[in-house]
Amino acid sequence: MAAASPFPSMSDHGLNRLLFNALKNKNTDEVIQFCQRAPDGPLHITGIHKDTVLHLACYSKQKDLAVKLVRLLPNNLNRPLTEFKNDVGNTLLHETATTNNMREVATLLLAKEPKLLAAKNAQGETPLFRAARFGKIRLFKLLANEVDKDNDEERRKDQFHSEDKTSILHIAIIAEHFDLAMLIVEKYPELIGMKDGNGMTALQHLACNPSAFEVTTEYGLFKILIYYWKERDFFIFVTAKKSHKKVVSGIPDKKRTMEEDSDTKRKKDTKRYVKWLLNLLKWKDLKREKYKHTSAPELAKELIKKDTSWEPTENTALNKGKKSDPDGSSGLFLSGLLLKTERERLCITSKNLDEKQGQSRDDTKPQTTMTGIRRDETPLFLATSWRIKKLVEEILYNYPQAVEHVNKKGRNILHIAIQYRHLEIFEMVTESDMLSRRLLRATDAKGNSLLHMVGKNRKGPKRETSEGPALDLQDQLAWFERVKGAVKSDFVQLFNHKNQTADDLFTKNYSKLHEESRKWLEETSKNCTIVAVLIATVAFTAAYTVPGGNETSGMPVLISQPFFVVFTLADVISLTLALTSVVSFLSILTSPFRLQDFRYSLPRKLTLALTFLFLSVLMMMVAFAATIILMIHTKQSWTEIALSSAAFVPVLFFVYFYSPLYAKLSKAWFYLSKGVKIIYPGRKNPNQHPLDRSQRSGCQITEV
C-alpha cells in the first residue's frame, strides 16, 4: 500500500503557483518536493508559455537545482525529451545553452537524449547556434565537440545555421562575440565564405560595424583616461601609499603575525574598495569595449585571407561621360548645335541605361537600414562606406590590386569615399600616384566623375553637429575644391548622362542648404550685432562712471592708482573692438550670399567678427576685474560688488556657448593653405605609401 502523501490535493493552478514561487525564491528543496508531487515531475508545465519546471530552472541559471531535476527524470519517458518545447520551440538544451555554468546540465541532458543536439526551435536554431548567439564560449566548445562526433556530414552542417541561413559565424559577429567568432573560424573555416539570407558573408557583416574597431561615441576626459589605463596600473595608483616598514629585532612572533594579518586585511579592504570604484566608473563596460576593439581587427585579418569578393569587377571603359567644347565657343555656327545634339544623345543613353541596368537592380537589391548603404557591396566598399579605416588598410595590404575593384554601378573606392565623405580613406588611396592615376579619372555607369559625387548629397550616417548649416555647406565646398584639385582639369567640365556638369549638380542639390545657410548666417549676425552694441554701450557708460567717482574739479579720485590705468585701457579697447565687430557683422548682412562666398569670404568675416566680439568681452572682464580691485581697495560696499558681478554673468555664458562655433569657424583660415598643398603637393617618394608595411618597418624596396 502506498504511503499517504504529505501534500494535500490541489489544483494545477495551485501547484503551479507554489512551484513558481519556489523557483522565484530559489528554494531548491521545495521545488524538488513539489516536482515529486506533480504527475510529470520536473517536466510539469508551469509557465503560461509552456515552460516546464526544468525549463525555468535552466533559464534562471539555477545550476544545482537543474542538475537535481535532470537526475530525477526516469530513463524510460513516455515521450522523448525533444518533444518538450515551450512556445518558441526551445528544448531543455536550448535553455541550457545560454549560460556557461550549465555545462554539467547539458552533459546530463545529452546523455539521456542525444537527439537534443540537433533539435531546432521555431526560428530554426539549434542549441549550438544559441550558444553562439549568446557568446557562451565554454558551452559552445562542449556542444561543438558533440556535434563533431556525428558521422553524418549533412546533418552535422545543418546544425551550423538557422532557418534564414544565418550561420553560427554570422551570429557571433552580429552579436559582437569576436573571441568566439575567431574560434569558429579556426574550427570551421568553411563557414567564412557562407552567405546568409541577405547574401552577406561574415566579413561583410563585420565591415558594417564601425563600433567594433573604434570608439564611435563621445567619451568624456575621465572615461578616456580609464579606457587607455590598464587595470593593474589603476590599482597601483589608488593603493599607492608611502609605507616605511622598519625591521626591528626582538619583535615577538605573535605580534609580528598580528601585524601581518592586519596588513593582509587592509590590502583586502583596499582591493574591495578599488573594485567598488571600478564598478562605479563602469570599468567593466570600458574594458569590454577595449577588448572588442582589439579582437575585431584580429578576426578581420583571418576573414580577409579567405575573401576574394573584389575579384569580380565591372568594365571601367563603359558609360563614360562626355566632355564639353574645350574652347567654350569655337566661332563655328554648328558648334552649339553639335553640343546640344550630343547632350540630347547622352540623355537618351542615360534613360536606356536606367531602364536596362539601373532600375531593376536598385529596386531589388537589399540595403542596410537607415543608411542607404547597399549590403551586396564587397567588404572593401562596405568598410569604406562606414569609414572603417583599419579594415580598408588590412584589405588593401593583403590585396593591393583590390583598390581597382568597380561595383555594379561602375564606381570605384574613391567614388564611395567621396559619396560618404570619408576624407581619411580618400587621402590614403590618393597618396600613391600609381593607385590614384586611373581611379581619379574614372566615371561610373551614369557618367559621373569623382567631382560629380561631391555634387550629390552626402549619404550614410551623418554626424550630429549644432554649429549651423553654413558650416556644413562650407565643408561641402571644401570637399568640392579638394577633389577638383585632385582630378584632371579636363574632367572638371565633364557632362554626365543627365547632361549635368559637377558645378550644375552641386548647385542643384545644395540649393536648399544654401538657403538655410543664408538665413542662419543672417540671424547669427543680427543676434551678435545686438550683443556687440550692448557691450559698446556698457563700455561707453563705464567711461563716464569711473570707479571711485570724481573730484569737484572733474578729475577721477583714483587716477593715481595703477589699476585705474588698467581699467581705462581695457574699457577703451573693449569699446573699440565692440564697434569694430558691429561693422564686421554689418558687412556680412550686406553681402550677396553667393554660393562660393560660403567657402572663404563669409566664414572669414564671421570668424573676424566673432574674434573682435570675444576680445571685447575679454577686455570688458579685465576692466571689471580692475574695478573690483579698486572698489575693494577703497572699501566700497560688498552689495555693489555683488550686483556688478551678477550683471556680467550673461557675458560669461555667451562666451561659453559660442566658443564651439568660434572654434569651428577658425579652421576657415587654414583652408586656403590646405588647398594649395593639394593642388601643388610636395614631391613624394613613389615607393612610400601608408599601405606598405615594409616601409613602416624600415625595409627598402629596390625598383627593378
XYZ file of C-alpha atoms in Angstrom:
704
model
C 0.000 0.000 0.000
C 1.316 3.342 -0.922
C 2.171 5.678 1.848
C -0.097 8.674 2.311
C 1.153 11.765 0.638
C 2.179 14.551 2.990
C 0.828 17.074 0.470
C -2.838 17.901 0.256
C -4.571 17.535 -3.088
C -4.565 20.727 -5.049
C -5.480 22.010 -8.497
C -2.907 22.543 -11.245
C -3.080 26.297 -10.684
C -2.304 25.898 -7.025
C 0.628 23.596 -7.753
C 1.917 25.948 -10.439
C 1.700 28.870 -8.008
C 3.726 27.022 -5.401
C 6.280 25.840 -7.955
C 6.649 29.283 -9.490
C 7.148 30.961 -6.114
C 9.650 28.333 -5.067
C 11.602 28.844 -8.310
C 11.454 32.606 -7.899
C 12.756 32.388 -4.328
C 15.394 29.803 -5.393
C 14.158 27.337 -2.791
C 15.650 24.117 -4.162
C 14.163 21.736 -1.586
C 10.608 22.971 -2.109
C 10.922 22.714 -5.887
C 12.153 19.115 -5.606
C 9.300 18.200 -3.253
C 6.654 19.802 -5.461
C 8.110 18.106 -8.561
C 7.828 14.744 -6.814
C 4.177 15.597 -6.221
C 3.496 16.616 -9.851
C 2.439 13.896 -12.316
C 5.123 14.795 -14.874
C 7.779 15.560 -12.285
C 10.413 18.087 -13.499
C 8.685 18.145 -16.898
C 5.488 19.550 -15.392
C 4.376 22.615 -17.378
C 4.392 25.577 -15.022
C 4.663 28.772 -17.113
C 1.997 30.210 -19.382
C 4.410 29.821 -22.329
C 4.533 26.035 -21.856
C 7.800 26.187 -19.894
C 8.395 23.134 -17.722
C 9.965 23.339 -14.286
C 13.265 22.261 -15.803
C 12.959 24.966 -18.495
C 12.561 27.640 -15.820
C 15.394 26.253 -13.712
C 17.783 26.356 -16.680
C 16.535 29.773 -17.794
C 17.019 31.262 -14.300
C 20.581 29.863 -14.103
C 19.897 27.662 -11.053
C 22.566 25.083 -11.798
C 22.298 22.886 -8.668
C 18.526 22.717 -8.963
C 18.711 21.871 -12.680
C 21.207 19.066 -12.029
C 18.939 17.520 -9.385
C 15.878 17.822 -11.622
C 17.630 16.131 -14.552
C 18.636 13.268 -12.291
C 15.007 12.904 -11.215
C 13.997 12.184 -14.799
C 13.247 8.494 -15.400
C 15.174 6.639 -18.065
C 12.021 5.419 -19.824
C 9.928 8.511 -20.511
C 6.613 8.254 -22.324
C 7.793 10.935 -24.759
C 11.318 11.835 -25.906
C 12.854 14.964 -24.413
C 12.930 16.559 -27.876
C 9.136 16.967 -27.715
C 9.158 19.046 -24.544
C 9.265 22.542 -26.055
C 7.920 25.908 -24.989
C 6.019 28.385 -27.168
C 9.117 29.437 -29.134
C 10.179 25.836 -29.674
C 13.096 25.814 -27.221
C 14.001 22.466 -25.764
C 15.747 21.998 -22.427
C 19.117 22.094 -24.167
C 18.205 25.372 -25.886
C 17.656 26.999 -22.496
C 20.826 25.429 -21.115
C 22.907 26.805 -23.999
C 22.534 30.408 -22.812
C 24.726 30.028 -19.707
C 28.312 28.837 -19.352
C 27.877 27.357 -15.872
C 25.186 24.928 -17.105
C 27.675 22.618 -18.815
C 27.048 19.803 -16.345
C 23.320 20.063 -17.034
C 23.953 19.967 -20.782
C 26.111 16.867 -20.392
C 23.413 15.073 -18.375
C 20.708 16.001 -20.888
C 22.762 14.764 -23.840
C 23.437 11.511 -22.008
C 19.670 10.970 -21.648
C 18.694 12.195 -25.118
C 21.479 12.749 -27.738
C 18.902 13.912 -30.288
C 18.506 17.166 -28.335
C 21.684 18.360 -30.048
C 20.031 18.521 -33.478
C 16.637 19.810 -32.298
C 15.587 23.199 -33.686
C 13.270 25.834 -32.274
C 10.684 27.887 -34.159
C 13.426 30.022 -35.739
C 15.389 27.013 -36.887
C 18.107 27.495 -34.249
C 19.972 24.576 -32.729
C 21.425 24.676 -29.179
C 24.852 25.208 -30.765
C 23.501 28.253 -32.607
C 22.001 29.606 -29.369
C 25.339 29.242 -27.593
C 26.994 31.217 -30.402
C 24.318 33.926 -30.247
C 24.788 34.477 -26.524
C 28.573 34.211 -26.731
C 28.879 31.297 -24.285
C 32.245 30.056 -25.490
C 32.755 27.248 -22.966
C 29.325 25.763 -23.580
C 29.854 26.231 -27.314
C 33.025 24.130 -27.130
C 31.135 21.393 -25.314
C 28.320 21.290 -27.871
C 30.708 21.623 -30.829
C 32.671 18.595 -29.675
C 29.445 16.602 -29.525
C 28.422 17.817 -32.976
C 31.774 16.796 -34.444
C 31.159 13.211 -33.325
C 28.297 12.925 -35.797
C 29.401 10.944 -38.840
C 26.562 12.273 -40.988
C 28.144 15.313 -42.711
C 24.860 16.821 -43.915
C 23.212 16.540 -40.503
C 26.309 17.986 -38.861
C 26.429 21.012 -41.170
C 22.701 21.562 -40.720
C 23.357 22.489 -37.089
C 25.618 25.380 -38.098
C 22.912 27.719 -39.369
C 19.355 28.789 -38.646
C 16.322 28.709 -40.878
C 17.223 32.010 -42.592
C 20.707 30.668 -43.488
C 22.429 32.710 -40.775
C 25.438 30.674 -39.673
C 26.998 30.454 -36.239
C 29.824 32.665 -37.545
C 27.351 35.290 -38.764
C 25.505 35.433 -35.452
C 28.718 35.570 -33.409
C 29.892 38.590 -35.420
C 26.494 40.295 -35.348
C 26.351 39.843 -31.553
C 29.970 41.111 -31.305
C 31.365 37.939 -29.722
C 34.613 38.204 -31.656
C 36.601 35.786 -29.500
C 34.005 33.106 -30.186
C 33.963 34.081 -33.876
C 37.729 33.554 -34.007
C 37.256 30.074 -32.510
C 34.617 29.271 -35.148
C 36.928 30.465 -37.933
C 39.696 28.184 -36.698
C 37.387 25.200 -36.145
C 35.097 25.574 -39.171
C 36.899 27.594 -41.883
C 34.305 26.538 -44.466
C 31.842 28.967 -42.859
C 33.920 32.044 -43.818
C 32.539 32.261 -47.335
C 28.983 31.174 -46.464
C 26.249 33.749 -47.196
C 23.134 34.352 -45.125
C 19.599 35.040 -46.345
C 20.605 38.582 -47.336
C 23.545 37.325 -49.361
C 26.119 38.665 -46.886
C 29.274 36.922 -45.727
C 30.792 37.162 -42.263
C 33.318 39.778 -43.407
C 30.543 41.899 -44.883
C 28.740 41.896 -41.538
C 31.954 42.896 -39.797
C 32.503 45.674 -42.350
C 29.125 47.171 -41.376
C 30.065 47.585 -37.710
C 32.349 50.600 -37.172
C 31.901 50.411 -33.384
C 33.834 47.118 -33.421
C 37.039 48.885 -34.467
C 36.991 52.229 -32.693
C 35.063 54.321 -30.222
C 32.063 55.797 -32.031
C 30.523 57.574 -29.044
C 31.886 60.672 -27.385
C 33.703 59.860 -24.152
C 34.453 62.394 -21.505
C 38.020 63.046 -20.406
C 37.682 60.781 -17.373
C 36.349 57.850 -19.426
C 39.122 58.297 -21.971
C 41.736 58.029 -19.209
C 40.095 54.872 -17.876
C 39.800 53.421 -21.394
C 43.537 53.719 -22.033
C 44.573 52.870 -18.481
C 45.424 49.312 -17.540
C 43.555 47.849 -14.572
C 46.774 46.946 -12.760
C 48.134 50.490 -13.126
C 44.867 51.880 -11.775
C 45.050 49.577 -8.754
C 48.627 50.642 -8.068
C 47.636 54.304 -8.401
C 44.777 54.011 -5.910
C 46.617 51.854 -3.398
C 49.932 53.684 -3.596
C 50.928 54.825 -0.157
C 54.212 55.567 1.453
C 54.866 52.615 3.679
C 58.046 52.782 5.666
C 58.379 49.456 7.414
C 61.062 49.275 9.992
C 62.589 45.885 10.693
C 63.202 45.806 14.406
C 64.808 42.828 16.010
C 63.294 41.353 19.079
C 59.628 41.718 17.982
C 57.691 38.708 19.244
C 56.401 36.304 16.597
C 52.827 36.694 17.830
C 52.937 40.466 17.444
C 54.576 40.174 14.031
C 51.845 37.743 12.953
C 49.151 40.143 14.136
C 50.730 42.956 12.128
C 50.899 40.741 9.031
C 47.241 39.772 9.456
C 46.318 43.422 9.819
C 48.273 44.296 6.692
C 46.596 41.486 4.743
C 43.173 42.638 5.886
C 43.987 46.216 4.908
C 45.040 45.059 1.434
C 41.811 43.083 1.034
C 39.740 46.086 2.094
C 41.643 48.293 -0.331
C 41.152 45.816 -3.151
C 37.447 45.645 -2.351
C 37.283 49.435 -2.424
C 39.088 49.535 -5.776
C 36.649 47.015 -7.261
C 33.733 49.073 -5.995
C 35.270 52.193 -7.503
C 35.896 50.443 -10.822
C 32.295 49.283 -10.957
C 31.164 52.801 -10.220
C 33.260 54.078 -13.125
C 31.863 51.371 -15.436
C 35.309 49.855 -15.771
C 33.930 46.519 -16.985
C 31.967 48.153 -19.786
C 35.001 50.119 -20.936
C 37.230 47.059 -20.604
C 34.785 45.040 -22.700
C 34.719 47.839 -25.260
C 38.501 47.949 -25.416
C 38.749 44.178 -25.801
C 36.244 44.354 -28.635
C 38.376 46.954 -30.416
C 41.440 44.701 -30.211
C 39.771 41.387 -31.099
C 37.776 42.638 -34.103
C 40.882 43.582 -36.175
C 42.426 40.185 -35.419
C 39.268 38.458 -36.603
C 39.216 40.651 -39.712
C 42.742 39.527 -40.641
C 41.665 35.886 -40.677
C 38.495 36.577 -42.657
C 40.316 38.719 -45.225
C 42.719 35.883 -46.024
C 39.818 33.860 -47.452
C 37.961 36.766 -49.080
C 38.244 37.342 -52.828
C 34.953 39.173 -53.357
C 36.817 42.040 -55.015
C 37.883 39.918 -57.999
C 34.587 40.107 -59.974
C 34.507 43.673 -61.308
C 32.780 45.768 -63.928
C 34.371 47.122 -67.117
C 35.522 50.679 -66.447
C 35.682 51.522 -70.145
C 31.888 51.676 -70.472
C 29.479 54.546 -69.851
C 31.980 57.358 -69.878
C 30.909 60.948 -69.529
C 31.128 63.489 -72.365
C 33.487 66.451 -72.275
C 32.246 69.879 -73.349
C 33.871 72.003 -76.032
C 37.277 72.926 -74.511
C 37.299 76.283 -76.253
C 33.874 77.271 -74.996
C 32.763 78.891 -78.245
C 34.794 77.950 -81.319
C 33.232 80.573 -83.525
C 31.666 77.977 -85.813
C 27.928 78.180 -86.405
C 27.433 74.450 -85.838
C 29.411 74.148 -82.600
C 26.491 74.970 -80.332
C 24.176 72.759 -82.343
C 26.589 69.834 -82.198
C 26.999 70.228 -78.435
C 23.225 70.355 -77.987
C 22.755 67.254 -80.127
C 25.419 65.415 -78.161
C 23.706 66.353 -74.896
C 20.366 65.041 -76.158
C 22.045 61.794 -77.228
C 23.611 61.362 -73.822
C 20.268 61.940 -72.113
C 18.661 59.235 -74.276
C 21.573 56.908 -73.493
C 21.151 57.571 -69.769
C 17.449 56.755 -69.967
C 18.115 53.468 -71.737
C 20.809 52.561 -69.210
C 18.426 53.235 -66.344
C 15.764 51.020 -67.904
C 18.113 48.149 -68.795
C 20.628 48.209 -65.918
C 19.756 50.543 -63.097
C 16.091 50.401 -62.163
C 15.575 46.677 -61.677
C 18.846 46.359 -59.797
C 18.189 49.294 -57.474
C 14.679 48.100 -56.675
C 15.616 44.536 -55.820
C 18.983 44.666 -54.082
C 18.856 44.832 -50.273
C 20.118 47.802 -48.331
C 21.149 48.246 -44.742
C 18.656 50.028 -42.561
C 18.719 53.805 -42.047
C 21.814 54.485 -44.110
C 21.142 53.543 -47.728
C 24.366 51.518 -47.841
C 23.952 48.536 -50.145
C 24.557 45.218 -48.459
C 25.566 43.471 -51.662
C 28.740 45.548 -51.870
C 32.137 43.977 -51.240
C 33.664 44.212 -47.752
C 36.118 46.803 -49.102
C 33.322 49.125 -50.199
C 31.252 48.466 -47.071
C 34.231 49.330 -44.861
C 34.758 52.474 -46.933
C 31.090 53.412 -46.566
C 31.238 53.009 -42.790
C 34.658 54.728 -42.511
C 36.449 51.719 -41.023
C 39.967 52.737 -42.000
C 41.646 49.798 -40.235
C 39.655 47.298 -42.259
C 40.296 49.125 -45.541
C 44.019 49.185 -44.808
C 44.058 45.479 -43.990
C 42.204 44.519 -47.178
C 44.447 46.660 -49.378
C 47.547 45.357 -47.610
C 46.632 41.740 -48.380
C 45.237 42.506 -51.832
C 46.565 45.854 -53.111
C 45.038 45.168 -56.521
C 41.590 45.250 -54.897
C 41.778 49.042 -54.984
C 40.783 48.870 -58.672
C 37.558 46.984 -57.962
C 34.487 48.505 -59.631
C 30.955 47.714 -58.407
C 27.834 47.194 -60.489
C 27.223 50.931 -60.631
C 30.641 51.436 -62.186
C 32.082 53.122 -59.075
C 35.488 52.577 -57.520
C 36.654 53.085 -53.954
C 37.149 56.838 -54.441
C 33.554 57.232 -55.606
C 32.415 55.551 -52.390
C 34.784 57.525 -50.147
C 33.559 60.798 -51.647
C 29.920 59.755 -51.609
C 30.067 59.149 -47.853
C 32.583 61.976 -47.204
C 35.356 59.913 -45.652
C 38.430 62.080 -46.095
C 40.928 59.745 -44.408
C 40.251 56.912 -46.843
C 40.281 59.285 -49.819
C 43.697 60.652 -48.851
C 45.045 57.179 -48.045
C 44.243 55.906 -51.549
C 45.248 59.033 -53.470
C 48.604 59.290 -51.717
C 50.023 56.748 -54.147
C 50.388 58.142 -57.661
C 50.224 54.706 -59.241
C 46.973 53.808 -57.483
C 45.252 57.140 -57.901
C 46.070 57.946 -61.538
C 43.422 55.648 -63.011
C 40.975 55.962 -60.135
C 40.832 59.759 -60.308
C 39.853 59.640 -63.995
C 37.087 57.051 -63.585
C 33.402 57.686 -64.192
C 30.529 55.470 -63.107
C 27.797 53.820 -65.186
C 25.909 57.107 -65.402
C 28.900 59.157 -66.451
C 29.506 60.695 -63.004
C 33.098 61.636 -62.287
C 34.538 61.993 -58.800
C 33.601 65.667 -58.879
C 30.006 64.720 -59.657
C 29.997 62.576 -56.496
C 30.759 65.686 -54.448
C 27.792 67.356 -56.104
C 25.492 64.578 -54.880
C 24.013 64.830 -51.410
C 26.040 63.095 -48.762
C 24.922 59.574 -47.901
C 25.336 57.439 -44.855
C 25.116 58.268 -41.151
C 25.740 61.959 -40.548
C 27.459 63.367 -37.509
C 25.143 65.456 -35.399
C 26.501 68.968 -35.244
C 24.976 72.082 -33.703
C 27.194 74.713 -35.315
C 24.782 75.510 -38.146
C 24.075 74.797 -41.823
C 26.581 77.395 -43.062
C 29.463 75.364 -41.696
C 28.053 72.208 -43.272
C 27.894 73.999 -46.612
C 31.449 75.206 -46.085
C 32.570 71.585 -45.586
C 30.873 70.519 -48.809
C 32.508 73.375 -50.716
C 35.849 72.376 -49.217
C 35.272 68.833 -50.464
C 34.465 70.150 -53.945
C 37.649 72.187 -54.095
C 39.738 69.349 -52.683
C 38.543 66.844 -55.274
C 38.719 69.455 -58.024
C 42.394 69.943 -57.256
C 42.996 66.188 -57.378
C 41.263 65.298 -60.653
C 42.477 66.330 -64.074
C 41.351 69.681 -65.439
C 39.578 68.109 -68.419
C 37.243 66.280 -66.003
C 36.002 69.495 -64.376
C 33.588 70.355 -67.205
C 32.627 66.753 -67.922
C 28.914 66.095 -68.575
C 27.231 63.025 -67.131
C 24.436 61.120 -68.857
C 21.891 63.584 -67.481
C 23.692 66.445 -69.214
C 24.996 67.940 -65.944
C 28.416 69.181 -65.018
C 29.665 68.809 -61.466
C 29.019 72.518 -60.813
C 25.444 72.197 -62.055
C 24.834 69.138 -59.906
C 26.320 70.770 -56.816
C 24.276 73.944 -57.243
C 21.064 71.977 -57.730
C 21.465 69.527 -54.839
C 22.694 72.090 -52.311
C 20.272 74.890 -53.145
C 18.189 74.126 -50.049
C 21.255 74.051 -47.802
C 22.391 77.291 -49.429
C 19.131 78.994 -48.479
C 19.250 77.596 -44.928
C 22.837 78.793 -44.570
C 21.899 82.295 -45.691
C 19.071 82.520 -43.139
C 21.253 81.080 -40.363
C 24.088 83.499 -41.082
C 21.723 86.461 -41.142
C 20.145 85.504 -37.813
C 23.519 84.850 -36.207
C 24.903 88.182 -37.419
C 21.837 90.080 -36.189
C 21.955 88.494 -32.740
C 25.687 89.054 -32.373
C 25.287 92.647 -33.530
C 22.831 93.261 -30.690
C 25.289 91.807 -28.176
C 28.146 93.884 -29.585
C 26.063 97.060 -29.343
C 25.188 96.270 -25.718
C 28.870 95.734 -24.896
C 29.765 99.008 -26.600
C 27.024 100.769 -24.608
C 28.311 99.376 -21.317
C 31.896 100.298 -22.194
C 30.848 103.810 -23.214
C 28.865 104.294 -20.000
C 31.725 102.994 -17.859
C 33.989 105.692 -19.260
C 31.810 108.365 -17.580
C 31.116 106.499 -14.338
C 34.651 105.672 -13.289
C 35.182 103.704 -10.072
C 35.637 105.890 -7.010
C 33.883 108.888 -8.575
C 35.288 112.319 -9.482
C 36.550 115.255 -7.543
C 34.916 118.684 -7.687
C 37.396 119.608 -10.385
C 36.239 116.646 -12.520
C 39.389 114.582 -12.069
C 38.910 110.908 -11.054
C 39.601 110.244 -7.410
C 41.595 107.036 -8.103
C 43.581 108.340 -11.052
C 46.829 107.742 -9.223
C 46.085 104.065 -8.666
C 47.871 101.601 -11.046
C 44.682 99.603 -11.656
C 42.864 102.727 -12.760
C 45.132 102.814 -15.825
C 44.294 99.136 -16.442
C 40.591 99.951 -16.196
C 40.869 102.859 -18.617
C 42.846 100.970 -21.274
C 40.639 97.855 -21.053
C 37.466 99.952 -21.317
C 38.701 101.873 -24.358
C 39.902 98.696 -26.111
C 36.602 96.935 -25.337
C 34.619 99.815 -26.826
C 36.802 99.879 -29.944
C 36.608 96.148 -30.532
C 32.846 96.047 -29.949
C 32.249 98.763 -32.552
C 34.599 97.005 -34.969
C 32.648 93.747 -34.555
C 29.419 95.655 -35.263
C 30.887 96.876 -38.544
C 32.040 93.348 -39.390
C 28.604 91.867 -38.754
C 27.011 94.584 -40.862
C 29.350 93.689 -43.724
C 28.008 90.110 -43.516
C 24.390 91.307 -43.607
C 25.057 93.395 -46.715
C 26.905 90.646 -48.619
C 25.240 88.975 -51.677
C 25.399 85.459 -50.093
C 26.585 83.752 -53.248
C 27.328 80.040 -53.044
C 31.085 80.469 -53.383
C 31.071 83.146 -50.673
C 30.384 80.416 -48.111
C 33.729 78.842 -48.951
C 36.082 81.591 -47.783
C 34.586 85.073 -47.640
C 31.624 84.687 -45.286
C 33.249 82.253 -42.826
C 36.272 84.553 -42.576
C 34.094 87.596 -41.987
C 32.153 85.743 -39.305
C 35.369 84.495 -37.709
C 36.819 88.005 -37.689
C 33.623 89.489 -36.264
C 33.411 86.879 -33.500
C 37.097 87.403 -32.730
C 36.505 91.115 -32.192
C 33.425 90.332 -30.124
C 35.227 87.823 -27.904
C 38.162 90.190 -27.398
C 35.780 92.983 -26.471
C 34.155 90.702 -23.894
C 37.597 89.783 -22.600
C 38.621 93.428 -22.263
C 35.339 94.159 -20.519
C 36.094 91.423 -17.991
C 39.575 92.913 -17.467
C 38.021 96.312 -16.860
C 35.534 94.737 -14.498
C 38.302 92.960 -12.561
C 40.236 96.220 -12.267
C 37.076 97.932 -10.978
C 36.558 95.253 -8.324
C 40.134 95.636 -7.116
C 39.753 99.410 -6.925
C 36.441 99.126 -5.042
C 37.893 96.676 -2.541
C 40.888 98.919 -2.133
C 38.619 101.866 -1.270
C 36.399 99.661 0.947
C 33.254 100.054 -1.117
C 30.077 98.220 -0.173
C 30.068 94.486 -0.958
C 26.464 94.886 -2.128
C 27.648 96.994 -5.039
C 30.336 94.452 -5.847
C 27.823 91.565 -5.836
C 25.395 93.431 -8.082
C 28.166 94.339 -10.502
C 29.319 90.721 -10.601
C 25.796 89.415 -11.292
C 25.435 91.846 -14.189
C 28.293 90.126 -16.043
C 27.085 86.528 -15.653
C 25.272 86.580 -19.049
C 28.537 87.651 -20.681
C 30.299 84.583 -19.331
C 27.526 82.317 -20.632
C 27.772 83.983 -24.021
C 31.457 83.145 -24.245
C 30.831 79.579 -23.089
C 28.074 78.780 -25.577
C 29.641 80.481 -28.584
C 33.114 79.010 -28.142
C 32.351 75.810 -30.174
C 31.092 77.937 -33.062
C 34.200 80.072 -32.946
C 36.450 77.000 -32.856
C 34.629 75.523 -35.846
C 34.925 78.738 -37.831
C 38.609 79.186 -37.070
C 39.541 76.384 -39.455
C 38.356 78.526 -42.377
C 41.640 80.402 -42.103
C 43.558 77.234 -42.884
C 41.529 76.007 -45.858
C 43.450 78.036 -48.428
C 46.819 76.646 -47.388
C 45.415 73.102 -47.476
C 44.016 73.666 -50.932
C 47.393 74.888 -52.169
C 49.089 71.779 -50.793
C 46.601 69.537 -52.556
C 46.841 71.302 -55.915
C 50.615 71.677 -55.689
C 51.735 68.770 -53.489
C 55.318 68.363 -52.468
C 57.470 65.770 -54.141
C 56.632 62.362 -52.741
C 58.606 59.180 -52.680
C 56.808 56.898 -55.155
C 57.799 53.848 -53.130
C 56.355 55.131 -49.881
C 52.691 54.511 -49.163
C 50.723 54.116 -45.924
C 49.503 50.688 -47.024
C 53.069 49.417 -47.484
C 54.052 47.983 -44.102
C 57.556 47.211 -45.228
C 58.210 50.942 -45.457
C 56.908 51.397 -41.920
C 59.358 48.871 -40.581
C 62.299 50.390 -42.414
C 62.620 47.825 -45.224
C 63.887 49.122 -48.537
C 62.241 48.286 -51.834
C 64.537 48.173 -54.828
C 62.922 49.358 -58.012
C 63.570 46.970 -60.897
